[in-house]
Tab-separated table of C-alpha atoms in Angstrom:
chain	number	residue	atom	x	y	z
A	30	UNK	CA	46.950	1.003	-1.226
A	31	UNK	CA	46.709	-2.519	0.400
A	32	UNK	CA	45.085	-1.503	3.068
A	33	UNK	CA	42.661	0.435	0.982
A	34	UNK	CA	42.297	-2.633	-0.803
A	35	UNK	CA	41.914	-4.548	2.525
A	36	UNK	CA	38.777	-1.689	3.258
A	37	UNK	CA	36.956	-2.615	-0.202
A	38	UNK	CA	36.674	-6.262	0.107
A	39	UNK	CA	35.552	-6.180	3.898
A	40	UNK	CA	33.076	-3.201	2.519
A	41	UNK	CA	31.680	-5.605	-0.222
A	42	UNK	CA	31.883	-8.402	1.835
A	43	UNK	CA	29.417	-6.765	4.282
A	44	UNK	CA	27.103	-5.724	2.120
A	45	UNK	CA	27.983	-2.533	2.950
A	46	UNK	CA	26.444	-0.832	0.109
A	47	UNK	CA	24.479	2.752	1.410
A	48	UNK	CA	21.364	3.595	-0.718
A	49	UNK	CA	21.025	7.035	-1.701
A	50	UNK	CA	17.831	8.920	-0.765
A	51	UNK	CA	14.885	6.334	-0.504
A	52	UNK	CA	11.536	7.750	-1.493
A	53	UNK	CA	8.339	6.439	-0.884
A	54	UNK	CA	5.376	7.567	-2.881
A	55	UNK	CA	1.794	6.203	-0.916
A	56	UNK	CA	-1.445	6.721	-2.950
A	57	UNK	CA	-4.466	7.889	-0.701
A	58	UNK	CA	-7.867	6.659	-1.177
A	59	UNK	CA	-8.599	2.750	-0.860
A	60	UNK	CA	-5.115	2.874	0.605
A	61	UNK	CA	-4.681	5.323	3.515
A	62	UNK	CA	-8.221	6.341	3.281
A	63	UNK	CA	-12.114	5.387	2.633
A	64	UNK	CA	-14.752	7.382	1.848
A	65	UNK	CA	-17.672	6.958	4.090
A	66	UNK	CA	-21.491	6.598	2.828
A	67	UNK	CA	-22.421	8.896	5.784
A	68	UNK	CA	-20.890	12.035	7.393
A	69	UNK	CA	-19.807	10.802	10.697
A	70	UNK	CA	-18.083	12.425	14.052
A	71	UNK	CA	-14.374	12.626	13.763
A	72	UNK	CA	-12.493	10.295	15.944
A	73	UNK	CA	-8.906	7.934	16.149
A	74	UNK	CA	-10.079	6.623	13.198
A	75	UNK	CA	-12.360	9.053	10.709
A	76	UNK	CA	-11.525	12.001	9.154
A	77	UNK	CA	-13.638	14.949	7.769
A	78	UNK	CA	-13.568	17.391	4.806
A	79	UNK	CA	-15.613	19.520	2.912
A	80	UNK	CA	-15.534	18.964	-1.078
A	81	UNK	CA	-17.041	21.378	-3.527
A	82	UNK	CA	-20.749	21.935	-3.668
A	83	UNK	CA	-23.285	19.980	-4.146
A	84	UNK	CA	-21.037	16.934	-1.966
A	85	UNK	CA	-20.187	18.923	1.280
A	86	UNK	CA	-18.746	17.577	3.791
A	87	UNK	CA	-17.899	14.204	4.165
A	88	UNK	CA	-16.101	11.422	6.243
A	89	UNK	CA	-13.261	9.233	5.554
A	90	UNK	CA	-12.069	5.764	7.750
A	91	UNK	CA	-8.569	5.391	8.140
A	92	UNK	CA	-7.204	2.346	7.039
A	93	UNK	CA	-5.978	-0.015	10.023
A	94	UNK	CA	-2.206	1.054	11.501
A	95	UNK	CA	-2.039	3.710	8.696
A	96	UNK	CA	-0.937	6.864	11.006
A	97	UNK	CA	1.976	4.044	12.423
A	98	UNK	CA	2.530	2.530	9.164
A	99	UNK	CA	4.188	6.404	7.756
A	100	UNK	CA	5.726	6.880	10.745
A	101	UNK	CA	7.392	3.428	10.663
A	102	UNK	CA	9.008	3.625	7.160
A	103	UNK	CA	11.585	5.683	8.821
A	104	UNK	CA	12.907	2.121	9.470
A	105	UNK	CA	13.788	1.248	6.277
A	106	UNK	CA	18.088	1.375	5.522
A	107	UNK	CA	18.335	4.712	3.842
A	108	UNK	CA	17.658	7.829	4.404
A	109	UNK	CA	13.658	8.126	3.576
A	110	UNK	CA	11.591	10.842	2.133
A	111	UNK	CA	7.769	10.182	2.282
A	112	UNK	CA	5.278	11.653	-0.259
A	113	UNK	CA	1.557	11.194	-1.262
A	114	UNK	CA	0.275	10.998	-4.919
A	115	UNK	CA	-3.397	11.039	-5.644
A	116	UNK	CA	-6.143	12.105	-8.211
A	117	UNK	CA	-8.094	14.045	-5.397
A	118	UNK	CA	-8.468	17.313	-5.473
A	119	UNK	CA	-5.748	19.362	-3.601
A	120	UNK	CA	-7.444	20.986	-1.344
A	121	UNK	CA	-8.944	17.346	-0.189
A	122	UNK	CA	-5.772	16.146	0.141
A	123	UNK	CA	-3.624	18.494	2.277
A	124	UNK	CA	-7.051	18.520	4.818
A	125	UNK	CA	-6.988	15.044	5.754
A	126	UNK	CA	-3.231	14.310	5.572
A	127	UNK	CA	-3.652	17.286	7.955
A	128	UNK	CA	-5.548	15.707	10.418
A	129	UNK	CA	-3.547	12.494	10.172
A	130	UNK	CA	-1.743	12.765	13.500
A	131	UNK	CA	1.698	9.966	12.885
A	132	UNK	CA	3.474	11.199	15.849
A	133	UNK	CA	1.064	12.556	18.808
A	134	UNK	CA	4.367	13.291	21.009
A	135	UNK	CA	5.665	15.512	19.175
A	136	UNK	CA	2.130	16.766	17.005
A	137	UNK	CA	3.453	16.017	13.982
A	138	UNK	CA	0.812	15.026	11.586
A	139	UNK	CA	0.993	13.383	8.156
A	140	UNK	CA	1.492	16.834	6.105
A	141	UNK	CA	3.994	18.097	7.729
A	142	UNK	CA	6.245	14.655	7.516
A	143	UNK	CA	5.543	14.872	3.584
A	144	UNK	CA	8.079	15.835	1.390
A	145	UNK	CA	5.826	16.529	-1.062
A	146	UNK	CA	1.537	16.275	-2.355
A	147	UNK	CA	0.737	15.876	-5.535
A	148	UNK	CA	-3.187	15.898	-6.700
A	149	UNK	CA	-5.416	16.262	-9.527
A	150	UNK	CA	-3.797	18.803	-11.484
A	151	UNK	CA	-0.307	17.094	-11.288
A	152	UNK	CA	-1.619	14.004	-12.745
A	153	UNK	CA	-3.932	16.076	-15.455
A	154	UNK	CA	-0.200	17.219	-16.631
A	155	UNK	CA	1.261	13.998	-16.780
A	156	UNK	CA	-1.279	12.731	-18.770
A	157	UNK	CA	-0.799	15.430	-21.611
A	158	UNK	CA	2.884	15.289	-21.001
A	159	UNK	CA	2.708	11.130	-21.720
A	160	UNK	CA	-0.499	11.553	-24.113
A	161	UNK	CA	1.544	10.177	-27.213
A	162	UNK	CA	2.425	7.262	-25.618
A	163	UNK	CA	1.507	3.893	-26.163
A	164	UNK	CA	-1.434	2.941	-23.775
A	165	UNK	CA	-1.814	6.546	-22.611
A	166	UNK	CA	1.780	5.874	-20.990
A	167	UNK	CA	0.562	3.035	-18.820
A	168	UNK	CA	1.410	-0.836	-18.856
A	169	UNK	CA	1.002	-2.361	-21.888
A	170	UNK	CA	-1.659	-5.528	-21.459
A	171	UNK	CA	0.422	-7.581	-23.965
A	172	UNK	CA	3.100	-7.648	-21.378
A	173	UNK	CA	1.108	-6.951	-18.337
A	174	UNK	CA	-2.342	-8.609	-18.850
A	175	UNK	CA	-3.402	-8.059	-15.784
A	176	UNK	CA	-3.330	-4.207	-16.278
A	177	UNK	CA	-6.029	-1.709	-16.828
A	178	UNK	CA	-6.201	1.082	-19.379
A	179	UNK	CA	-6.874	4.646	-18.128
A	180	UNK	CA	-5.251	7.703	-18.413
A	181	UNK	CA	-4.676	8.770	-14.744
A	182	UNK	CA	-0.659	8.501	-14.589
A	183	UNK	CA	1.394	8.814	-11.662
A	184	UNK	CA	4.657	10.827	-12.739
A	185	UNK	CA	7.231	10.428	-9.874
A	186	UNK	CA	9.759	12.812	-11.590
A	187	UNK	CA	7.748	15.609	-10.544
A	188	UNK	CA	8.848	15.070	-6.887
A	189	UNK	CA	12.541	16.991	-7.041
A	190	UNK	CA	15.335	15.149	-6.483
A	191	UNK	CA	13.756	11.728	-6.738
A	192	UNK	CA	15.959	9.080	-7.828
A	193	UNK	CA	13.870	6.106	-9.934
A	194	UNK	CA	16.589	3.267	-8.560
A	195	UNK	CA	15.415	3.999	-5.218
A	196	UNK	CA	12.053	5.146	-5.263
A	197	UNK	CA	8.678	3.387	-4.378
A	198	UNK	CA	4.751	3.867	-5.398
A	199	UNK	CA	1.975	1.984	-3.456
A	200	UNK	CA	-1.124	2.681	-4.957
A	201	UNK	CA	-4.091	-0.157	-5.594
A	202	UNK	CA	-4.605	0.914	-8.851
A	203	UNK	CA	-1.856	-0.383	-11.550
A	204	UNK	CA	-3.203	1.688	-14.072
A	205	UNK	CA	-1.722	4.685	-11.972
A	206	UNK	CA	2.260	3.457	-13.308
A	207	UNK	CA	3.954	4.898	-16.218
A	208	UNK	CA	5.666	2.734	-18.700
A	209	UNK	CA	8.920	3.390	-17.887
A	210	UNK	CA	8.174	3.793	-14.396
A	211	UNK	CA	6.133	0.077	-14.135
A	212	UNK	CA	8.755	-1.707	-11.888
A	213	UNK	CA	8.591	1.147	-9.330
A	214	UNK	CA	5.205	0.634	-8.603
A	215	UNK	CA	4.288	-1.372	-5.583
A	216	UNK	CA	0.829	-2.852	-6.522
A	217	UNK	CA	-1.636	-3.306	-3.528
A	218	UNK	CA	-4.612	-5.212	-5.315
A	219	UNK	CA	-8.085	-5.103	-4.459
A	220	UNK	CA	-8.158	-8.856	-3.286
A	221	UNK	CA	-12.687	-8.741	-4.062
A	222	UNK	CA	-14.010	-8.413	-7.499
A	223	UNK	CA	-17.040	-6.058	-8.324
A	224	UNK	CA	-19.339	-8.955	-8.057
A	225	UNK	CA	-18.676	-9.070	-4.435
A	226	UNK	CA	-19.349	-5.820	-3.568
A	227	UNK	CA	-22.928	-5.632	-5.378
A	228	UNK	CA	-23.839	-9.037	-3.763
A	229	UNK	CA	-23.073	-8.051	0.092
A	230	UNK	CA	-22.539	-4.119	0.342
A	231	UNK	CA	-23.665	-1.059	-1.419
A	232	UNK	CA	-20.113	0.022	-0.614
A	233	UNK	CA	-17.002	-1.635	0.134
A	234	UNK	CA	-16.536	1.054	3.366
A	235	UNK	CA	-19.750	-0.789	5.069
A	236	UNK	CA	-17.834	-3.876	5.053
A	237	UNK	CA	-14.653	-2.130	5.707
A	238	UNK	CA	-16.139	-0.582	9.052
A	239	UNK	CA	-18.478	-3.578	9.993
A	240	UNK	CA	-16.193	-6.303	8.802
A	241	UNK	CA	-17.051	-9.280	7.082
A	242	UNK	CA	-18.279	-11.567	9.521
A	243	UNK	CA	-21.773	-11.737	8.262
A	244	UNK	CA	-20.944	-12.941	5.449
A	245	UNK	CA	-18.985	-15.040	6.269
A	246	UNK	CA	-21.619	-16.724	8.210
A	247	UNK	CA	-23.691	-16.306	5.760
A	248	UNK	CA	-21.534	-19.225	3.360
A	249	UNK	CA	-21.023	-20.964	6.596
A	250	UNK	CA	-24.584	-21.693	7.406
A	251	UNK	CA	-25.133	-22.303	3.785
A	252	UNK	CA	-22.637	-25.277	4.086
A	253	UNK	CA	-20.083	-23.274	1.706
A	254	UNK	CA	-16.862	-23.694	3.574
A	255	UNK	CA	-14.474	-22.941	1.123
A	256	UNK	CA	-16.562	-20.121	-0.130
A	257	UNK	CA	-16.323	-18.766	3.944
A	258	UNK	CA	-12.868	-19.267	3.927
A	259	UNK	CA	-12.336	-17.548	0.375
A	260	UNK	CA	-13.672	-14.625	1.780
A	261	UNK	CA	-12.047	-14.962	5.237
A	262	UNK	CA	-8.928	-15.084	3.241
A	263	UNK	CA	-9.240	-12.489	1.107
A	264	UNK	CA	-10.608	-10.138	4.195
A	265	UNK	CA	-7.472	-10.334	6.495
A	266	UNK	CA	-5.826	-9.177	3.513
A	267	UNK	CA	-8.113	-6.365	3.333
A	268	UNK	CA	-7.931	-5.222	6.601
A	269	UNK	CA	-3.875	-5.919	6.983
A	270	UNK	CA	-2.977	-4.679	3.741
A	271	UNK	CA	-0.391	-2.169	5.308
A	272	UNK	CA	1.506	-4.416	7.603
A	273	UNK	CA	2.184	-6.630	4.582
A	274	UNK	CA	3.131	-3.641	2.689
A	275	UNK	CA	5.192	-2.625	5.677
A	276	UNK	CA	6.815	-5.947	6.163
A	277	UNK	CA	7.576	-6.549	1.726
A	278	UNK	CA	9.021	-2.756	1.679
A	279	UNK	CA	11.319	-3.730	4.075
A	280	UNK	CA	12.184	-6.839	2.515
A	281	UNK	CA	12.448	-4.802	-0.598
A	282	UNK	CA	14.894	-2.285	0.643
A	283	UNK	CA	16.934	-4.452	2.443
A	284	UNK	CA	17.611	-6.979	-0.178
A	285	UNK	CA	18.722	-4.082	-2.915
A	286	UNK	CA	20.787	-2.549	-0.183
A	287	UNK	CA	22.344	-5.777	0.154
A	288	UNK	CA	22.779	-6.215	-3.881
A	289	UNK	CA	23.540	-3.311	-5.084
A	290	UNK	CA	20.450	-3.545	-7.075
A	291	UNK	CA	17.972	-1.196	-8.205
A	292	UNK	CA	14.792	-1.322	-6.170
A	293	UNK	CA	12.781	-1.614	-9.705
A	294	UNK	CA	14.771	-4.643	-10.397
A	295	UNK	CA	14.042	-6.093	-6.957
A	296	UNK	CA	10.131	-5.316	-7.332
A	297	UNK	CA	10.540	-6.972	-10.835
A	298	UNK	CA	11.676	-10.101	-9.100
A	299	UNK	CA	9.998	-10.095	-5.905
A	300	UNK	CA	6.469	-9.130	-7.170
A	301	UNK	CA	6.116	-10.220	-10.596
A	302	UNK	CA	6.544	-13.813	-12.135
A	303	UNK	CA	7.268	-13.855	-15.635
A	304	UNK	CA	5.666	-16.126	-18.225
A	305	UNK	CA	7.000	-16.026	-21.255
A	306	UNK	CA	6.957	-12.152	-22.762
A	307	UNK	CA	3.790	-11.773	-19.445
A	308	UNK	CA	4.634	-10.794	-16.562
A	309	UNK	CA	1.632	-11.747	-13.564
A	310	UNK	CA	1.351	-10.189	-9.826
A	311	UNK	CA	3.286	-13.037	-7.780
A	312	UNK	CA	-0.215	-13.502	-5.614
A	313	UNK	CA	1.445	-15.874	-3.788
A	314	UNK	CA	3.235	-13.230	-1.459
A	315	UNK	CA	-0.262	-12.637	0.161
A	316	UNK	CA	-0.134	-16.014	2.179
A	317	UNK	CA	2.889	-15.489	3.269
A	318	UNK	CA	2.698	-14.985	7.018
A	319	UNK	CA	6.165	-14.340	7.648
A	320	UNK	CA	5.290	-10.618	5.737
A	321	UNK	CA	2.717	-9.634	8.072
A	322	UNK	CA	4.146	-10.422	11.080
A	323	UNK	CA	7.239	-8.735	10.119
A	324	UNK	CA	5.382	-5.974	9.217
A	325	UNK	CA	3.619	-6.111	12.437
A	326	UNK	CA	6.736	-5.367	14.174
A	327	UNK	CA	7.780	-2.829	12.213
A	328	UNK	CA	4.935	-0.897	12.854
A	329	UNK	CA	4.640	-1.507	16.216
A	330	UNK	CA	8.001	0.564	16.658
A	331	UNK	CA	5.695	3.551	16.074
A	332	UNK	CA	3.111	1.996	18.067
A	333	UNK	CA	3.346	-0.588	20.731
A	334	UNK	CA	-0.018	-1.501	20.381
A	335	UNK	CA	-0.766	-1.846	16.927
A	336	UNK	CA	-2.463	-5.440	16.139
A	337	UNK	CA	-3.372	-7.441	12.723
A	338	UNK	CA	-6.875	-7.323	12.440
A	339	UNK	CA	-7.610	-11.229	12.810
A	340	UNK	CA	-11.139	-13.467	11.726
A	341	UNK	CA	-13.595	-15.704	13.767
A	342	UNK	CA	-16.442	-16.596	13.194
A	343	UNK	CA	-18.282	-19.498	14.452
A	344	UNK	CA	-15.562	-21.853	14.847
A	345	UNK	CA	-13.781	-20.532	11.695
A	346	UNK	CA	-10.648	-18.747	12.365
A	347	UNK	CA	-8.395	-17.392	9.703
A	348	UNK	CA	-5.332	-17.741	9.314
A	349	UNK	CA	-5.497	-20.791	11.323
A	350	UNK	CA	-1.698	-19.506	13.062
A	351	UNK	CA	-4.061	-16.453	14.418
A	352	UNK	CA	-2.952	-16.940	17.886
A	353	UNK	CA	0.600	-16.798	16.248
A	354	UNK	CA	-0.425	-14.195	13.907
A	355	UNK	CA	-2.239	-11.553	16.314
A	356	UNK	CA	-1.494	-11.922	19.904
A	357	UNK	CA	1.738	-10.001	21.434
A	358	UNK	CA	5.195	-11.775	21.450
């Protein structure tokens, strides 16, 4: 019994606390991928599908890293199940996760990793399963002002075996989080408002697949600095939006693993700040260097030469640590 004793306290003394099964839930459009204006050849970095008549076939980019960004959270300390949730259609879904190619040695593509899709029709039940619910089961705005209303609910029960202590959902929308599921939602904002996209692009996949820099020049040689580097700003989180999800889920993990906490409880403290009875997206996180980078190397595990997508312009460079940020250590 001492010695058992003995065991214990080096155990808790370690942090030796093992998760259970980690899942991780990633939404798919804005996220993973981006529907293109045009139909374009398929190549590393587009996708094609055909969606019911009268649309046809159509292209998709794939977001920067994203192929090495699922094939990277094997990293995180647990045993990890990956998943995809999203109001497509099915039969949209399972053809470009498909083509998703996260591991070219052994041809294993982003499908067959998943543990399990769910589309349309599984969020069409949640939302008559959760109809009677305050909000149409989403976050309430008196606690959550920042949320939107909407009716498209993301029910992680419905993947088997999931535990909600350990389970993650990145998604850009933070309408797609139940109530009682708020805290496991990872929210990846869209960092421009709808104002910005009607000024400077028909769509936000132009700029995605051009990049900003004309716009940026455009505030520069209008003498708007701060309005260039607003937009420079907001851009490299645009473009990097999965290495700093990369490098937080890890930070996530690991620091609930090293509690014992819940990972909704850690997401509660880590991404929200509390205001009273409000609770407001800690923005703050998105400056934070130290993220990115560390998600940089996380996903260069999968691939060696996976870089942060960096901004200059004209003499403007963003983040000013780019050399720090973006070049190989």
């Amino acid at each position: 019994m001492r010695l058992l004793s003995v065991v214990l306290t080096l155990c808790i003394s370690l942090s030796c606390f093992a998760f259970p099964r980690i899942d991780v839930v990633l939404d798919l459009d804005e996220l993973l991928f981006f529907l293109m204006p045009d139909l374009l050849e398929e190549d590393s970095t587009h996708v094609n599908t055909v969606l019911p008549e009268p649309t046809g076939e159509v292209s998709y980019r794939v977001a920067d890293g994203a192929a090495a960004f699922i094939r990277s959270l094997e990293f995180l300390p647990g045993d990890v199940r990956v998943s995809f949730h999203s109001t497509g259609l099915a039969s949209r879904n399972l053809s470009i996760l498909a083509k998703l190619m996260v591991d070219s040695l052994r041809q294993l593509n982003a499908l067959e990793l998943a543990e399990r899709v769910l589309s349309r029709q599984h969020v069409g039940l949640t939302a008559l399963r959760y109809h009677a619910e305050a909000h149409e089961g989403g976050l309430d705005p008196a606690i959550f002002p920042e949320a939107e209303k909407g009716n498209a609910k993301k029910d992680l029960s419905m993947i088997e075996g999931l535990d909600l202590s350990y389970a993650i959902l990145l998604d850009d929308y933070n309408r797609s989080a139940l109530s009682h599921q708020r805290f496991n939602l990872f929210w990846l904002p869209e960092p421009f408002g709808a104002e910005f996209w009607e000024k400077w692009s028909a769509t936000k996949k132009l700029v995605y697949l051009e990049s900003a820099d004309h716009i940026i020049l455009s505030h520069l040689r209008a003498g708007d600095k701060a309005g260039a580097m607003d937009v420079a700003r907001k851009y490299f989180y645009f473009r990097n939006r999965l290495a700093f999800a990369r490098g937080l889920l890890q930070q996530i993990f690991e620091k609930a693993k090293q509690s014992g906490a819940t990972v909704p409880s850690v997401i509660e403290e880590m991404l929200w700040t509390k205001r009273g009875d409000q609770y407001y997206l800690n923005r703050g996180l998105w400056d934070d260097y130290s993220i990115y980078r560390l998600g940089r190397s996380l996903i260069r595990r999968a691939d060696p030469q996976f870089q942060l997508y960096k901004i200059e312009v004209e003499g403007l460079s963003y983040p000013a640590c780019s050399q720090e940020m973006t070049d190989p250590v």
